[in-house]
PDB file of C-alpha atoms in Angstrom:
ATOM      1  CA  GLY A   1       1.861  -9.344   3.598  1.00  0.00           C
ATOM      2  CA  GLN A   2       3.619 -12.572   2.816  1.00  0.00           C
ATOM      3  CA  GLN A   3       7.367 -12.454   3.011  1.00  0.00           C
ATOM      4  CA  VAL A   4      10.267 -14.505   1.893  1.00  0.00           C
ATOM      5  CA  MET A   5      13.449 -14.529   3.963  1.00  0.00           C
ATOM      6  CA  GLN A   6      16.802 -14.580   2.207  1.00  0.00           C
ATOM      7  CA  ILE A   7      20.245 -15.192   3.686  1.00  0.00           C
ATOM      8  CA  PRO A   8      23.017 -14.264   3.804  1.00  0.00           C
ATOM      9  CA  GLN A   9      22.724 -10.571   3.094  1.00  0.00           C
ATOM     10  CA  TYR A  10      26.359 -10.327   2.059  1.00  0.00           C
ATOM     11  CA  GLN A  11      28.739 -12.882   0.622  1.00  0.00           C
ATOM     12  CA  HIS A  12      32.394 -12.028   0.112  1.00  0.00           C
ATOM     13  CA  VAL A  13      33.954 -14.820  -1.891  1.00  0.00           C
ATOM     14  CA  GLN A  14      37.435 -15.713  -3.027  1.00  0.00           C
ATOM     15  CA  GLU A  15      37.542 -16.157  -6.783  1.00  0.00           C
ATOM     16  CA  GLY A  16      37.164 -19.818  -7.600  1.00  0.00           C
ATOM     17  CA  GLU A  17      35.237 -20.700  -4.455  1.00  0.00           C
ATOM     18  CA  ASP A  18      31.620 -21.759  -4.211  1.00  0.00           C
ATOM     19  CA  PHE A  19      28.772 -20.150  -2.310  1.00  0.00           C
ATOM     20  CA  THR A  20      25.065 -20.591  -1.695  1.00  0.00           C
ATOM     21  CA  THR A  21      22.223 -18.210  -0.992  1.00  0.00           C
ATOM     22  CA  TYR A  22      18.975 -19.408   0.580  1.00  0.00           C
ATOM     23  CA  CYS A  23      15.369 -18.316   0.564  1.00  0.00           C
ATOM     24  CA  ASN A  24      12.627 -19.471   2.868  1.00  0.00           C
ATOM     25  CA  SER A  25       8.900 -18.840   3.005  1.00  0.00           C
ATOM     26  CA  SER A  26       6.510 -19.704   5.803  1.00  0.00           C
ATOM     27  CA  THR A  27       3.801 -20.553   3.288  1.00  0.00           C
ATOM     28  CA  THR A  28       3.739 -22.657   0.148  1.00  0.00           C
ATOM     29  CA  LEU A  29       4.755 -20.920  -3.050  1.00  0.00           C
ATOM     30  CA  SER A  30       3.250 -21.180  -6.484  1.00  0.00           C
ATOM     31  CA  ASN A  31       6.714 -20.740  -7.915  1.00  0.00           C
ATOM     32  CA  ILE A  32       9.952 -18.983  -7.102  1.00  0.00           C
ATOM     33  CA  GLN A  33      12.107 -16.898  -9.368  1.00  0.00           C
ATOM     34  CA  TRP A  34      15.663 -15.695  -9.151  1.00  0.00           C
ATOM     35  CA  TYR A  35      17.011 -12.368 -10.384  1.00  0.00           C
ATOM     36  CA  LYS A  36      20.431 -10.766 -10.579  1.00  0.00           C
ATOM     37  CA  GLN A  37      21.024  -7.060 -10.220  1.00  0.00           C
ATOM     38  CA  ARG A  38      24.403  -5.662 -11.141  1.00  0.00           C
ATOM     39  CA  PRO A  39      25.577  -2.510  -9.335  1.00  0.00           C
ATOM     40  CA  GLY A  40      23.695   0.457 -10.779  1.00  0.00           C
ATOM     41  CA  GLY A  41      21.482  -1.765 -12.892  1.00  0.00           C
ATOM     42  CA  HIS A  42      18.029  -3.278 -12.783  1.00  0.00           C
ATOM     43  CA  PRO A  43      17.024  -6.834 -11.882  1.00  0.00           C
ATOM     44  CA  VAL A  44      17.386  -9.375 -14.649  1.00  0.00           C
ATOM     45  CA  PHE A  45      15.516 -12.657 -14.648  1.00  0.00           C
ATOM     46  CA  LEU A  46      17.643 -15.765 -14.182  1.00  0.00           C
ATOM     47  CA  ILE A  47      15.249 -18.666 -13.729  1.00  0.00           C
ATOM     48  CA  GLN A  48      11.891 -19.853 -12.485  1.00  0.00           C
ATOM     49  CA  LEU A  49      11.233 -22.979 -10.435  1.00  0.00           C
ATOM     50  CA  VAL A  50       7.743 -24.417 -10.355  1.00  0.00           C
ATOM     51  CA  LYS A  51       7.793 -28.078  -9.414  1.00  0.00           C
ATOM     52  CA  SER A  52       8.376 -29.537  -5.989  1.00  0.00           C
ATOM     53  CA  GLY A  53      12.004 -30.665  -5.645  1.00  0.00           C
ATOM     54  CA  GLU A  54      12.957 -29.123  -8.968  1.00  0.00           C
ATOM     55  CA  VAL A  55      16.630 -28.606  -9.756  1.00  0.00           C
ATOM     56  CA  LYS A  56      17.826 -26.490 -12.665  1.00  0.00           C
ATOM     57  CA  LYS A  57      21.310 -25.649 -13.804  1.00  0.00           C
ATOM     58  CA  GLN A  58      22.709 -22.759 -15.782  1.00  0.00           C
ATOM     59  CA  LYS A  59      26.417 -23.351 -16.315  1.00  0.00           C
ATOM     60  CA  ARG A  60      27.934 -22.736 -12.855  1.00  0.00           C
ATOM     61  CA  LEU A  61      24.597 -21.843 -11.246  1.00  0.00           C
ATOM     62  CA  THR A  62      22.392 -24.512  -9.645  1.00  0.00           C
ATOM     63  CA  PHE A  63      18.901 -23.649  -8.486  1.00  0.00           C
ATOM     64  CA  GLN A  64      16.803 -25.837  -6.210  1.00  0.00           C
ATOM     65  CA  PHE A  65      13.194 -25.734  -5.088  1.00  0.00           C
ATOM     66  CA  GLY A  66      12.299 -27.556  -1.893  1.00  0.00           C
ATOM     67  CA  GLU A  67       9.987 -30.521  -1.720  1.00  0.00           C
ATOM     68  CA  ALA A  68       7.435 -28.521   0.231  1.00  0.00           C
ATOM     69  CA  LYS A  69       7.762 -25.567  -2.168  1.00  0.00           C
ATOM     70  CA  LYS A  70       8.651 -23.276   0.702  1.00  0.00           C
ATOM     71  CA  ASN A  71      12.370 -22.853   0.220  1.00  0.00           C
ATOM     72  CA  SER A  72      14.881 -22.445  -2.534  1.00  0.00           C
ATOM     73  CA  SER A  73      18.607 -22.077  -2.993  1.00  0.00           C
ATOM     74  CA  LEU A  74      21.073 -20.779  -5.539  1.00  0.00           C
ATOM     75  CA  HIS A  75      24.520 -22.344  -5.555  1.00  0.00           C
ATOM     76  CA  ILE A  76      27.343 -20.873  -7.615  1.00  0.00           C
ATOM     77  CA  THR A  77      30.488 -22.876  -8.191  1.00  0.00           C
ATOM     78  CA  ALA A  78      33.937 -21.542  -9.089  1.00  0.00           C
ATOM     79  CA  THR A  79      32.933 -17.928  -8.537  1.00  0.00           C
ATOM     80  CA  GLN A  80      34.179 -15.428 -11.107  1.00  0.00           C
ATOM     81  CA  THR A  81      34.376 -11.645 -11.032  1.00  0.00           C
ATOM     82  CA  THR A  82      31.435 -11.562 -13.435  1.00  0.00           C
ATOM     83  CA  ASP A  83      29.280 -13.038 -10.672  1.00  0.00           C
ATOM     84  CA  VAL A  84      29.443  -9.763  -8.722  1.00  0.00           C
ATOM     85  CA  GLY A  85      26.013  -8.305  -7.984  1.00  0.00           C
ATOM     86  CA  THR A  86      22.962  -8.855  -5.842  1.00  0.00           C
ATOM     87  CA  TYR A  87      20.938 -12.012  -6.227  1.00  0.00           C
ATOM     88  CA  PHE A  88      17.267 -11.858  -5.305  1.00  0.00           C
ATOM     89  CA  CYS A  89      14.752 -14.598  -4.938  1.00  0.00           C
ATOM     90  CA  ALA A  90      11.193 -13.595  -5.735  1.00  0.00           C
ATOM     91  CA  ALA A  91       8.276 -15.547  -4.370  1.00  0.00           C
ATOM     92  CA  ASP A  92       5.072 -15.966  -6.302  1.00  0.00           C
ATOM     93  CA  TYR A  93       2.132 -16.735  -4.026  1.00  0.00           C
ATOM     94  CA  ASN A  94      -0.195 -17.072  -6.982  1.00  0.00           C
ATOM     95  CA  ASP A  95      -1.607 -13.581  -6.562  1.00  0.00           C
ATOM     96  CA  TYR A  96       0.275 -12.168  -9.539  1.00  0.00           C
ATOM     97  CA  LYS A  97       2.633 -10.148  -7.338  1.00  0.00           C
ATOM     98  CA  LEU A  98       6.231 -11.037  -6.633  1.00  0.00           C
ATOM     99  CA  SER A  99       7.643 -10.695  -3.136  1.00  0.00           C
ATOM    100  CA  PHE A 100      11.375 -10.138  -3.245  1.00  0.00           C
ATOM    101  CA  GLY A 101      13.824 -11.413  -0.691  1.00  0.00           C
ATOM    102  CA  ALA A 102      16.319  -9.054   0.883  1.00  0.00           C
ATOM    103  CA  GLY A 103      18.958 -10.107  -1.617  1.00  0.00           C
ATOM    104  CA  THR A 104      22.470 -11.475  -1.292  1.00  0.00           C
ATOM    105  CA  THR A 105      25.147  -9.031  -2.371  1.00  0.00           C
ATOM    106  CA  VAL A 106      28.175 -10.851  -3.705  1.00  0.00           C
ATOM    107  CA  THR A 107      31.645  -9.411  -3.899  1.00  0.00           C
ATOM    108  CA  VAL A 108      34.617 -11.328  -5.261  1.00  0.00           C
ATOM    109  CA  ARG A 109      38.267 -10.981  -4.325  1.00  0.00           C
ATOM    110  CA  ALA A 110      40.773 -12.038  -6.922  1.00  0.00           C
TER     111      ALA A 110
ATOM    112  CA  GLY B   1      12.567 -11.381 -23.879  1.00  0.00           C
ATOM    113  CA  ALA B   2      10.102  -8.549 -23.636  1.00  0.00           C
ATOM    114  CA  VAL B   3      11.415  -5.002 -23.305  1.00  0.00           C
ATOM    115  CA  VAL B   4      10.296  -2.458 -20.746  1.00  0.00           C
ATOM    116  CA  SER B   5      11.558   1.068 -21.183  1.00  0.00           C
ATOM    117  CA  GLN B   6      11.599   3.490 -18.259  1.00  0.00           C
ATOM    118  CA  HIS B   7      12.234   7.200 -18.504  1.00  0.00           C
ATOM    119  CA  PRO B   8      13.964   9.232 -17.218  1.00  0.00           C
ATOM    120  CA  SER B   9      16.879   7.206 -15.913  1.00  0.00           C
ATOM    121  CA  TRP B  10      17.710   9.907 -13.415  1.00  0.00           C
ATOM    122  CA  VAL B  11      16.167  13.162 -12.278  1.00  0.00           C
ATOM    123  CA  ILE B  12      16.979  15.878  -9.775  1.00  0.00           C
ATOM    124  CA  CYS B  13      14.155  18.073  -8.561  1.00  0.00           C
ATOM    125  CA  LYS B  14      13.517  20.693  -5.933  1.00  0.00           C
ATOM    126  CA  SER B  15      11.475  20.016  -2.815  1.00  0.00           C
ATOM    127  CA  GLY B  16       7.806  20.657  -3.368  1.00  0.00           C
ATOM    128  CA  THR B  17       7.811  19.924  -7.076  1.00  0.00           C
ATOM    129  CA  SER B  18       6.332  16.909  -8.832  1.00  0.00           C
ATOM    130  CA  VAL B  19       8.120  14.375 -10.971  1.00  0.00           C
ATOM    131  CA  LYS B  20       6.623  12.006 -13.536  1.00  0.00           C
ATOM    132  CA  ILE B  21       8.239   8.694 -14.407  1.00  0.00           C
ATOM    133  CA  GLU B  22       7.134   6.751 -17.476  1.00  0.00           C
ATOM    134  CA  CYS B  23       7.212   3.023 -18.015  1.00  0.00           C
ATOM    135  CA  ARG B  24       6.533   1.604 -21.466  1.00  0.00           C
ATOM    136  CA  SER B  25       6.253  -1.943 -22.715  1.00  0.00           C
ATOM    137  CA  LEU B  26       7.843  -1.784 -26.165  1.00  0.00           C
ATOM    138  CA  ASP B  27       6.971  -5.099 -27.770  1.00  0.00           C
ATOM    139  CA  PHE B  28       4.073  -6.444 -25.784  1.00  0.00           C
ATOM    140  CA  GLN B  29       0.883  -5.331 -24.107  1.00  0.00           C
ATOM    141  CA  ALA B  30       1.063  -5.098 -20.356  1.00  0.00           C
ATOM    142  CA  THR B  31      -2.311  -5.131 -18.676  1.00  0.00           C
ATOM    143  CA  THR B  32      -0.547  -5.009 -15.333  1.00  0.00           C
ATOM    144  CA  MET B  33       2.596  -3.197 -14.311  1.00  0.00           C
ATOM    145  CA  PHE B  34       4.252  -2.999 -10.953  1.00  0.00           C
ATOM    146  CA  TRP B  35       6.062  -0.094  -9.344  1.00  0.00           C
ATOM    147  CA  TYR B  36       8.893  -0.742  -6.901  1.00  0.00           C
ATOM    148  CA  ARG B  37      11.060   1.421  -4.749  1.00  0.00           C
ATOM    149  CA  GLN B  38      14.594   0.454  -3.809  1.00  0.00           C
ATOM    150  CA  PHE B  39      16.764   2.169  -1.224  1.00  0.00           C
ATOM    151  CA  PRO B  40      20.549   1.734  -1.396  1.00  0.00           C
ATOM    152  CA  LYS B  41      21.635  -1.802  -0.580  1.00  0.00           C
ATOM    153  CA  GLN B  42      18.068  -2.871   0.089  1.00  0.00           C
ATOM    154  CA  SER B  43      15.516  -5.027  -1.615  1.00  0.00           C
ATOM    155  CA  LEU B  44      12.738  -4.034  -3.974  1.00  0.00           C
ATOM    156  CA  MET B  45       9.636  -2.926  -2.134  1.00  0.00           C
ATOM    157  CA  LEU B  46       6.412  -3.146  -4.083  1.00  0.00           C
ATOM    158  CA  MET B  47       4.590   0.172  -3.996  1.00  0.00           C
ATOM    159  CA  ALA B  48       1.590  -0.487  -6.186  1.00  0.00           C
ATOM    160  CA  THR B  49       0.102  -2.583  -8.921  1.00  0.00           C
ATOM    161  CA  SER B  50      -0.991  -0.631 -11.963  1.00  0.00           C
ATOM    162  CA  ASN B  51      -3.915  -1.985 -13.935  1.00  0.00           C
ATOM    163  CA  GLU B  52      -4.805  -0.716 -17.384  1.00  0.00           C
ATOM    164  CA  GLY B  53      -8.040   1.223 -17.359  1.00  0.00           C
ATOM    165  CA  SER B  54      -8.641   1.019 -13.627  1.00  0.00           C
ATOM    166  CA  LYS B  55      -7.329   2.356 -10.365  1.00  0.00           C
ATOM    167  CA  ALA B  56      -3.999   1.209  -9.072  1.00  0.00           C
ATOM    168  CA  THR B  57      -3.781  -1.050  -6.047  1.00  0.00           C
ATOM    169  CA  TYR B  58      -1.425   0.342  -3.435  1.00  0.00           C
ATOM    170  CA  GLU B  59       0.510  -1.630  -0.870  1.00  0.00           C
ATOM    171  CA  GLN B  60       0.006  -0.923   2.785  1.00  0.00           C
ATOM    172  CA  GLY B  61       1.791   2.199   3.917  1.00  0.00           C
ATOM    173  CA  VAL B  62       2.112   3.745   0.458  1.00  0.00           C
ATOM    174  CA  GLU B  63       0.362   7.104   0.111  1.00  0.00           C
ATOM    175  CA  LYS B  64      -1.754   6.986  -3.001  1.00  0.00           C
ATOM    176  CA  ASP B  65      -2.199  10.757  -3.067  1.00  0.00           C
ATOM    177  CA  LYS B  66       1.545  11.222  -3.070  1.00  0.00           C
ATOM    178  CA  PHE B  67       2.420   8.529  -5.589  1.00  0.00           C
ATOM    179  CA  LEU B  68      -0.083   8.912  -8.412  1.00  0.00           C
ATOM    180  CA  ILE B  69      -0.236   6.056 -10.873  1.00  0.00           C
ATOM    181  CA  ASN B  70      -1.918   6.179 -14.238  1.00  0.00           C
ATOM    182  CA  HIS B  71      -2.149   3.255 -16.629  1.00  0.00           C
ATOM    183  CA  ALA B  72      -4.044   4.766 -19.508  1.00  0.00           C
ATOM    184  CA  SER B  73      -2.988   2.334 -22.208  1.00  0.00           C
ATOM    185  CA  LEU B  74      -1.743  -1.214 -22.571  1.00  0.00           C
ATOM    186  CA  THR B  75       1.790   0.015 -23.142  1.00  0.00           C
ATOM    187  CA  LEU B  76       2.210   2.919 -20.756  1.00  0.00           C
ATOM    188  CA  SER B  77       2.079   3.371 -17.005  1.00  0.00           C
ATOM    189  CA  THR B  78       3.212   6.507 -15.223  1.00  0.00           C
ATOM    190  CA  LEU B  79       4.191   7.220 -11.644  1.00  0.00           C
ATOM    191  CA  THR B  80       4.035  10.819 -10.440  1.00  0.00           C
ATOM    192  CA  VAL B  81       5.734  11.712  -7.200  1.00  0.00           C
ATOM    193  CA  THR B  82       3.843  14.770  -5.998  1.00  0.00           C
ATOM    194  CA  SER B  83       5.237  17.459  -3.715  1.00  0.00           C
ATOM    195  CA  ALA B  84       8.517  15.613  -3.515  1.00  0.00           C
ATOM    196  CA  HIS B  85      10.660  15.781  -0.395  1.00  0.00           C
ATOM    197  CA  PRO B  86      14.252  14.649   0.192  1.00  0.00           C
ATOM    198  CA  GLU B  87      13.024  11.451   1.848  1.00  0.00           C
ATOM    199  CA  ASP B  88      11.411  10.498  -1.459  1.00  0.00           C
ATOM    200  CA  SER B  89      14.860  10.244  -3.003  1.00  0.00           C
ATOM    201  CA  SER B  90      15.231   6.669  -4.122  1.00  0.00           C
ATOM    202  CA  PHE B  91      15.509   4.287  -7.049  1.00  0.00           C
ATOM    203  CA  TYR B  92      12.097   3.632  -8.622  1.00  0.00           C
ATOM    204  CA  ILE B  93      11.667   0.645 -10.928  1.00  0.00           C
ATOM    205  CA  CYS B  94       8.712  -0.580 -12.915  1.00  0.00           C
ATOM    206  CA  SER B  95       8.102  -4.089 -14.151  1.00  0.00           C
ATOM    207  CA  ALA B  96       5.564  -6.009 -16.167  1.00  0.00           C
ATOM    208  CA  ARG B  97       4.568  -9.632 -16.396  1.00  0.00           C
ATOM    209  CA  VAL B  98       3.102 -10.974 -19.600  1.00  0.00           C
ATOM    210  CA  VAL B  99      -0.012 -13.027 -19.054  1.00  0.00           C
ATOM    211  CA  GLY B 100       0.009 -16.261 -21.043  1.00  0.00           C
ATOM    212  CA  PHE B 101       3.582 -15.855 -22.270  1.00  0.00           C
ATOM    213  CA  SER B 102       5.762 -16.179 -19.226  1.00  0.00           C
ATOM    214  CA  THR B 103       5.491 -15.329 -15.590  1.00  0.00           C
ATOM    215  CA  GLU B 104       8.923 -13.773 -15.364  1.00  0.00           C
ATOM    216  CA  ALA B 105       9.002 -10.072 -14.645  1.00  0.00           C
ATOM    217  CA  PHE B 106      10.615  -7.690 -17.105  1.00  0.00           C
ATOM    218  CA  PHE B 107      12.063  -4.624 -15.462  1.00  0.00           C
ATOM    219  CA  GLY B 108      12.607  -1.131 -16.699  1.00  0.00           C
ATOM    220  CA  GLN B 109      16.007   0.429 -16.307  1.00  0.00           C
ATOM    221  CA  GLY B 110      14.937   2.284 -13.179  1.00  0.00           C
ATOM    222  CA  THR B 111      14.831   5.980 -12.285  1.00  0.00           C
ATOM    223  CA  ARG B 112      17.182   7.504  -9.768  1.00  0.00           C
ATOM    224  CA  LEU B 113      15.273  10.356  -8.105  1.00  0.00           C
ATOM    225  CA  THR B 114      17.117  12.926  -6.035  1.00  0.00           C
ATOM    226  CA  VAL B 115      15.116  15.618  -4.282  1.00  0.00           C
ATOM    227  CA  VAL B 116      17.113  18.630  -3.133  1.00  0.00           C
TER     228      VAL B 116
END
């Protein structure tokens, strides 16, 4: 089946620093979504990107969708301890199923 | 947002027994629900798509006779792990997407299954 690649798998960040996680698909996406899963919890929807080149912001989180609609990124600035968790991108290939990336697990050192 | 309730949140069972996991949409009708499996520190792997009133669609490599899915109503889908073995121990999560409302997926709380 279609897959979306996500890197890095782990991100250990100093509190206050920035980091970025990337997702890439070999085929064009209908849309891409981002989810956050806290340790022991279930994935929670963060945002959906639909348009080519779209950029959306949620406070310290910036989400981008590539011009070709094949890649996306999540950039977090001034990381806080509340940002701990695993961030997944989820690719929608317009077949009603979501294909999840491997996830980026973020840990924060104070 | 819409609420999906999954029960039980954790279960321990003996090898050879069957376990049923329920997934309910509390405030919306879900014609389609999805069942995922997640191993520790890994991503969500789609097991099957559950369609109300029809047979589930299983992903490649998923044994449909082992993981029985029933979606008898617009608000309830169940996953039964039959003749469970220790290798079936995992975190199982259901989700639903609301047609015409939003394409985000709403997840249940997940079920931690341990087979001993």
